[in-house]
Short mmCIF file of C-alpha atoms in Angstrom, two decimals:
data_model
loop_
_atom_site.label_atom_id
_atom_site.label_comp_id
_atom_site.label_asym_id
_atom_site.label_seq_id
_atom_site.Cartn_x
_atom_site.Cartn_y
_atom_site.Cartn_z
CA MET A 1 39.43 5.13 1.49
CA ARG A 2 37.31 6.45 -1.11
CA SER A 3 36.66 10.24 -1.62
CA LEU A 4 33.97 11.95 -3.20
CA LYS A 5 34.78 13.62 -6.44
CA LYS A 6 34.45 17.30 -6.21
CA LYS A 7 31.68 17.96 -8.95
CA PHE A 8 29.37 15.30 -6.96
CA ALA A 9 30.21 16.80 -3.56
CA SER A 10 29.69 20.29 -4.48
CA ALA A 11 25.84 19.14 -6.02
CA VAL A 12 24.70 17.77 -2.74
CA ALA A 13 21.87 20.16 -1.72
CA VAL A 14 19.68 19.79 2.05
CA THR A 15 16.40 20.13 1.00
CA SER A 16 13.81 19.80 3.84
CA VAL A 17 10.33 19.12 2.48
CA ALA A 18 7.19 17.24 3.02
CA LEU A 19 7.74 14.14 0.88
CA LEU A 20 3.69 14.16 0.57
CA ALA A 21 3.69 17.85 -1.06
CA LEU A 22 4.24 17.47 -4.74
CA THR A 23 6.82 20.24 -5.27
CA ALA A 24 9.93 20.31 -7.29
CA CYS A 25 12.87 18.26 -6.22
CA GLY A 26 15.42 20.19 -8.31
CA SER A 27 17.29 23.32 -7.16
CA GLY A 28 15.19 25.35 -9.42
CA SER A 29 11.35 26.58 -8.70
CA GLY A 30 8.41 25.20 -10.49
CA SER A 31 8.42 22.32 -12.71
CA GLU A 32 11.39 23.62 -14.56
CA GLY A 33 13.56 20.95 -15.70
CA GLU A 34 11.37 17.84 -14.27
CA ALA A 35 11.02 15.00 -16.28
CA GLU A 36 7.80 13.18 -16.84
CA ALA A 37 6.12 11.10 -14.19
CA GLY A 38 7.46 7.93 -14.11
CA SER A 39 11.12 8.44 -16.18
CA PHE A 40 14.63 8.61 -14.96
CA PRO A 41 15.78 10.70 -13.73
CA LEU A 42 12.87 12.75 -12.30
CA ASN A 43 14.66 15.82 -12.58
CA GLU A 44 17.00 16.80 -15.39
CA GLY A 45 20.80 16.35 -14.87
CA LYS A 46 20.10 14.88 -11.14
CA LEU A 47 19.98 11.53 -9.21
CA THR A 48 17.61 12.77 -6.55
CA ILE A 49 17.56 10.73 -3.44
CA CYS A 50 15.32 10.49 -0.22
CA SER A 51 17.11 10.01 3.18
CA ASP A 52 15.81 10.63 6.35
CA ILE A 53 18.47 12.84 8.23
CA PRO A 54 20.16 12.66 10.80
CA TYR A 55 20.67 8.86 11.26
CA GLU A 56 24.41 8.71 12.08
CA PRO A 57 26.51 7.47 11.00
CA PHE A 58 24.46 6.64 7.72
CA GLU A 59 23.37 10.13 6.74
CA PHE A 60 24.10 13.35 9.00
CA VAL A 61 25.02 16.89 8.41
CA LYS A 62 28.38 18.09 8.84
CA ASP A 63 29.68 21.63 7.98
CA GLY A 64 26.66 22.24 6.12
CA LYS A 65 26.97 18.80 4.12
CA ASN A 66 25.19 15.71 3.95
CA VAL A 67 27.60 12.98 4.91
CA GLY A 68 27.97 9.34 6.16
CA PHE A 69 27.75 5.85 5.00
CA ASP A 70 24.80 6.27 2.77
CA MET A 71 25.40 9.29 1.29
CA ASP A 72 29.18 7.99 0.04
CA ILE A 73 27.29 4.99 -1.66
CA ALA A 74 24.49 7.65 -3.01
CA ALA A 75 27.45 9.76 -4.47
CA GLU A 76 28.79 6.67 -6.25
CA ILE A 77 25.59 5.71 -7.75
CA ALA A 78 25.10 9.46 -8.90
CA LYS A 79 28.74 8.91 -10.61
CA ASP A 80 27.90 5.82 -12.51
CA ALA A 81 24.67 7.43 -13.75
CA GLU A 82 26.54 10.27 -14.62
CA LEU A 83 24.43 12.57 -12.72
CA ASP A 84 24.79 15.17 -10.02
CA LEU A 85 23.44 14.27 -6.35
CA ASN A 86 20.34 15.88 -5.02
CA VAL A 87 19.49 14.88 -1.58
CA ILE A 88 15.94 15.30 -0.38
CA ASP A 89 15.70 14.98 3.78
CA ALA A 90 12.27 12.98 3.91
CA SER A 91 10.85 11.60 7.26
CA PHE A 92 11.13 7.75 7.38
CA ASP A 93 7.51 7.19 7.63
CA SER A 94 7.41 8.60 3.83
CA ILE A 95 10.35 6.32 2.81
CA GLU A 96 8.76 3.39 4.38
CA SER A 97 5.35 3.77 2.86
CA GLY A 98 6.87 3.87 -0.71
CA LEU A 99 5.57 7.41 -1.24
CA PHE A 100 9.22 8.46 -1.92
CA ASN A 101 8.81 7.71 -5.56
CA THR A 102 6.67 10.80 -6.13
CA GLN A 103 9.53 13.22 -5.58
CA CYS A 104 12.86 10.84 -5.92
CA ASP A 105 14.43 8.42 -7.87
CA ILE A 106 15.87 6.02 -5.17
CA ALA A 107 15.62 5.98 -1.15
CA ILE A 108 18.73 5.07 0.84
CA SER A 109 18.52 5.64 4.56
CA SER A 110 19.14 2.33 6.34
CA VAL A 111 16.24 0.91 5.10
CA SER A 112 15.71 -2.78 6.12
CA ILE A 113 14.58 -5.20 3.61
CA THR A 114 11.18 -6.66 4.53
CA GLU A 115 8.18 -8.58 3.00
CA GLU A 116 5.59 -5.45 3.59
CA ARG A 117 7.92 -2.89 2.43
CA SER A 118 8.93 -5.19 -0.82
CA ALA A 119 5.25 -4.90 -1.76
CA LYS A 120 5.44 -1.11 -1.99
CA MET A 121 8.91 -0.85 -3.44
CA ASP A 122 11.96 -3.02 -5.10
CA PHE A 123 15.22 -3.07 -3.18
CA SER A 124 18.69 -3.70 -4.32
CA THR A 125 20.71 -6.53 -3.44
CA PRO A 126 21.85 -5.93 0.41
CA TYR A 127 24.59 -4.05 1.26
CA MET A 128 24.90 -4.44 5.10
CA ASP A 129 23.53 -6.90 7.77
CA ASP A 130 21.98 -5.03 10.60
CA ASP A 131 20.21 -6.72 13.76
CA LEU A 132 18.47 -5.22 16.23
CA VAL A 133 20.05 -4.41 19.81
CA LEU A 134 18.78 -3.02 23.36
CA ILE A 135 20.86 -0.32 24.90
CA SER A 136 20.66 1.08 28.48
CA ALA A 137 22.31 3.00 31.35
CA ASP A 138 24.95 1.12 33.23
CA GLY A 139 23.14 0.08 36.75
CA SER A 140 19.86 0.37 35.17
CA GLY A 141 18.88 -3.08 36.11
CA ILE A 142 17.85 -3.68 32.29
CA LYS A 143 19.37 -6.53 31.16
CA ASP A 144 16.94 -8.13 28.38
CA LEU A 145 13.52 -7.58 27.32
CA GLU A 146 11.80 -9.36 30.36
CA SER A 147 13.51 -6.53 32.42
CA ALA A 148 12.74 -3.91 29.99
CA LYS A 149 8.88 -4.71 29.75
CA ASP A 150 7.74 -2.31 32.23
CA LYS A 151 10.51 0.51 31.49
CA LYS A 152 10.36 3.48 28.62
CA VAL A 153 12.11 2.25 25.60
CA GLY A 154 12.72 4.45 23.15
CA VAL A 155 12.38 3.58 19.56
CA GLN A 156 12.38 5.35 16.02
CA GLN A 157 8.93 5.61 14.40
CA ALA A 158 7.97 3.21 11.63
CA THR A 159 11.28 1.04 11.88
CA THR A 160 11.57 -2.65 12.34
CA GLY A 161 12.51 -1.82 15.98
CA GLU A 162 9.72 -0.42 16.61
CA LYS A 163 7.93 -3.20 14.94
CA TYR A 164 9.94 -5.56 16.97
CA ALA A 165 9.23 -4.25 20.56
CA LYS A 166 5.50 -4.43 20.00
CA GLU A 167 5.75 -7.95 19.26
CA GLN A 168 7.85 -8.53 22.08
CA GLY A 169 5.33 -7.07 24.61
CA LEU A 170 6.91 -3.70 25.70
CA THR A 171 4.20 -1.83 27.28
CA ASN A 172 6.13 1.53 27.57
CA ILE A 173 7.12 2.51 23.99
CA VAL A 174 8.25 6.18 23.06
CA GLY A 175 8.24 6.83 19.76
CA PHE A 176 10.84 9.14 18.21
CA GLU A 177 10.87 10.84 14.63
CA ASP A 178 14.58 10.22 14.24
CA ALA A 179 17.36 8.52 16.03
CA GLY A 180 19.37 11.55 16.84
CA LEU A 181 16.16 12.47 19.28
CA GLN A 182 15.85 8.96 20.26
CA THR A 183 19.36 8.93 21.23
CA GLN A 184 19.29 12.27 23.15
CA ALA A 185 16.37 11.15 25.03
CA LEU A 186 18.43 8.22 26.49
CA LEU A 187 21.37 10.30 27.36
CA ALA A 188 19.01 13.03 29.18
CA GLY A 189 17.21 10.36 31.29
CA GLN A 190 14.13 10.42 29.35
CA VAL A 191 13.54 6.92 28.43
CA ASP A 192 15.36 3.95 30.25
CA ALA A 193 16.54 1.92 27.21
CA LEU A 194 16.59 2.08 23.09
CA LEU A 195 15.84 -0.53 20.88
CA GLY A 196 16.92 -0.66 17.19
CA ASN A 197 19.01 -1.52 14.82
CA GLN A 198 22.97 -2.07 15.95
CA SER A 199 24.71 -0.05 13.46
CA VAL A 200 23.11 3.65 14.35
CA LEU A 201 22.66 2.87 18.31
CA GLY A 202 25.97 1.32 18.67
CA TYR A 203 27.55 4.15 16.87
CA SER A 204 25.42 6.63 19.02
CA ILE A 205 26.95 5.20 22.22
CA LYS A 206 30.50 4.52 21.22
CA ASP A 207 31.92 7.42 23.01
CA LYS A 208 29.57 7.65 25.81
CA GLU A 209 30.53 6.35 29.12
CA GLY A 210 27.95 4.48 31.04
CA PHE A 211 25.99 3.24 28.25
CA SER A 212 26.15 -0.41 26.97
CA VAL A 213 24.62 -3.23 24.90
CA VAL A 214 22.61 -5.37 27.04
CA ALA A 215 20.89 -7.61 24.55
CA ASP A 216 21.57 -8.56 20.74
CA PHE A 217 18.60 -9.89 18.69
CA LYS A 218 19.56 -12.05 15.92
CA THR A 219 16.42 -10.86 13.58
CA GLY A 220 18.53 -11.54 10.00
CA GLU A 221 17.86 -7.81 8.81
CA GLN A 222 19.67 -6.37 5.67
CA LEU A 223 19.53 -2.98 4.25
CA GLY A 224 18.71 -2.48 0.81
CA VAL A 225 18.38 0.74 -1.54
CA ALA A 226 14.88 1.42 -2.24
CA VAL A 227 13.41 2.14 -5.74
CA PRO A 228 10.30 2.39 -6.98
CA LYS A 229 8.34 -0.34 -8.78
CA ASP A 230 8.50 -0.65 -12.15
CA GLN A 231 11.89 0.97 -12.84
CA PRO A 232 14.15 -2.04 -13.68
CA LYS A 233 16.87 0.14 -15.17
CA THR A 234 17.30 2.15 -11.97
CA LEU A 235 17.31 -1.06 -10.15
CA GLU A 236 19.90 -2.37 -12.41
CA LEU A 237 21.91 0.99 -12.21
CA VAL A 238 22.02 0.82 -8.12
CA ASN A 239 22.70 -3.03 -8.06
CA GLY A 240 25.91 -2.31 -10.58
CA THR A 241 27.50 0.35 -8.48
CA LEU A 242 26.92 -2.02 -5.36
CA LYS A 243 28.78 -4.60 -6.90
CA ARG A 244 31.21 -2.44 -8.21
CA LEU A 245 32.01 -1.14 -4.54
CA THR A 246 31.86 -4.52 -3.11
CA ASP A 247 34.12 -6.28 -5.69
CA ALA A 248 36.87 -3.42 -5.58
CA GLY A 249 36.68 -3.72 -1.51
CA THR A 250 35.48 0.00 -1.47
CA MET A 251 32.52 -1.32 0.48
CA GLU A 252 34.55 -2.89 3.13
CA GLU A 253 36.42 0.57 3.30
CA LEU A 254 33.48 2.63 3.83
CA THR A 255 32.35 0.25 6.68
CA VAL A 256 35.64 0.79 8.56
CA LYS A 257 35.53 4.78 7.72
CA TRP A 258 31.96 5.09 9.27
CA PHE A 259 31.79 2.43 11.74
CA GLY A 260 35.48 1.71 12.91
CA GLU A 261 35.07 -2.11 12.24
CA LYS A 262 34.67 -4.67 9.17
#
């Protein structure tokens, strides 16, 4: 397994901000240390990334530190750029809209590559395949979309799961700001089922008795790192890191580390 180098791990900062507020991304105050708009990096000496936290096992806080599959990848990108890693906790709405580029160099947050999103941002080469699943409590009677149509189905707002639920005619969709709240709602009986990506929802119930994946939907989704438009050097950096991790077998090791399977 790859471990993070101390100088990068110690530089990870958890900063909860509204992505639309034009505040400084760095650890300092005001505009000190910021580069000119559109330059790389936005903050001197730092790779600033936007991520929607928590979204286990991709990104979440443990013992006061940002950890997870995406966080490990982000740390490797920072290492290749010879920059410290600075993490901004942003809503997925802000990332999905492309507005992350006002505060961050890149966004990595289990972002599915779609044609609509590609009009607002550029994407790296895919680093994971991630189809959708429907999860419910055992004995609920829910076994597919048809049997879930009149049930309360929890989705994460602004995600492909929410879009797919609407396209499939589900009539009682309950939106949640993040995957943690989405999963808690199912465990508490506030919703009857969950619809979302197999990676995060499968992980969320793997140690929970009485809950199962009842349907899989082969949507062909792939995850990528989002890069602001017209930043070819940043995109080249990210793709270079992903290729290095893949060629060295490190990406496979990280998959086993965080998901327990290849």
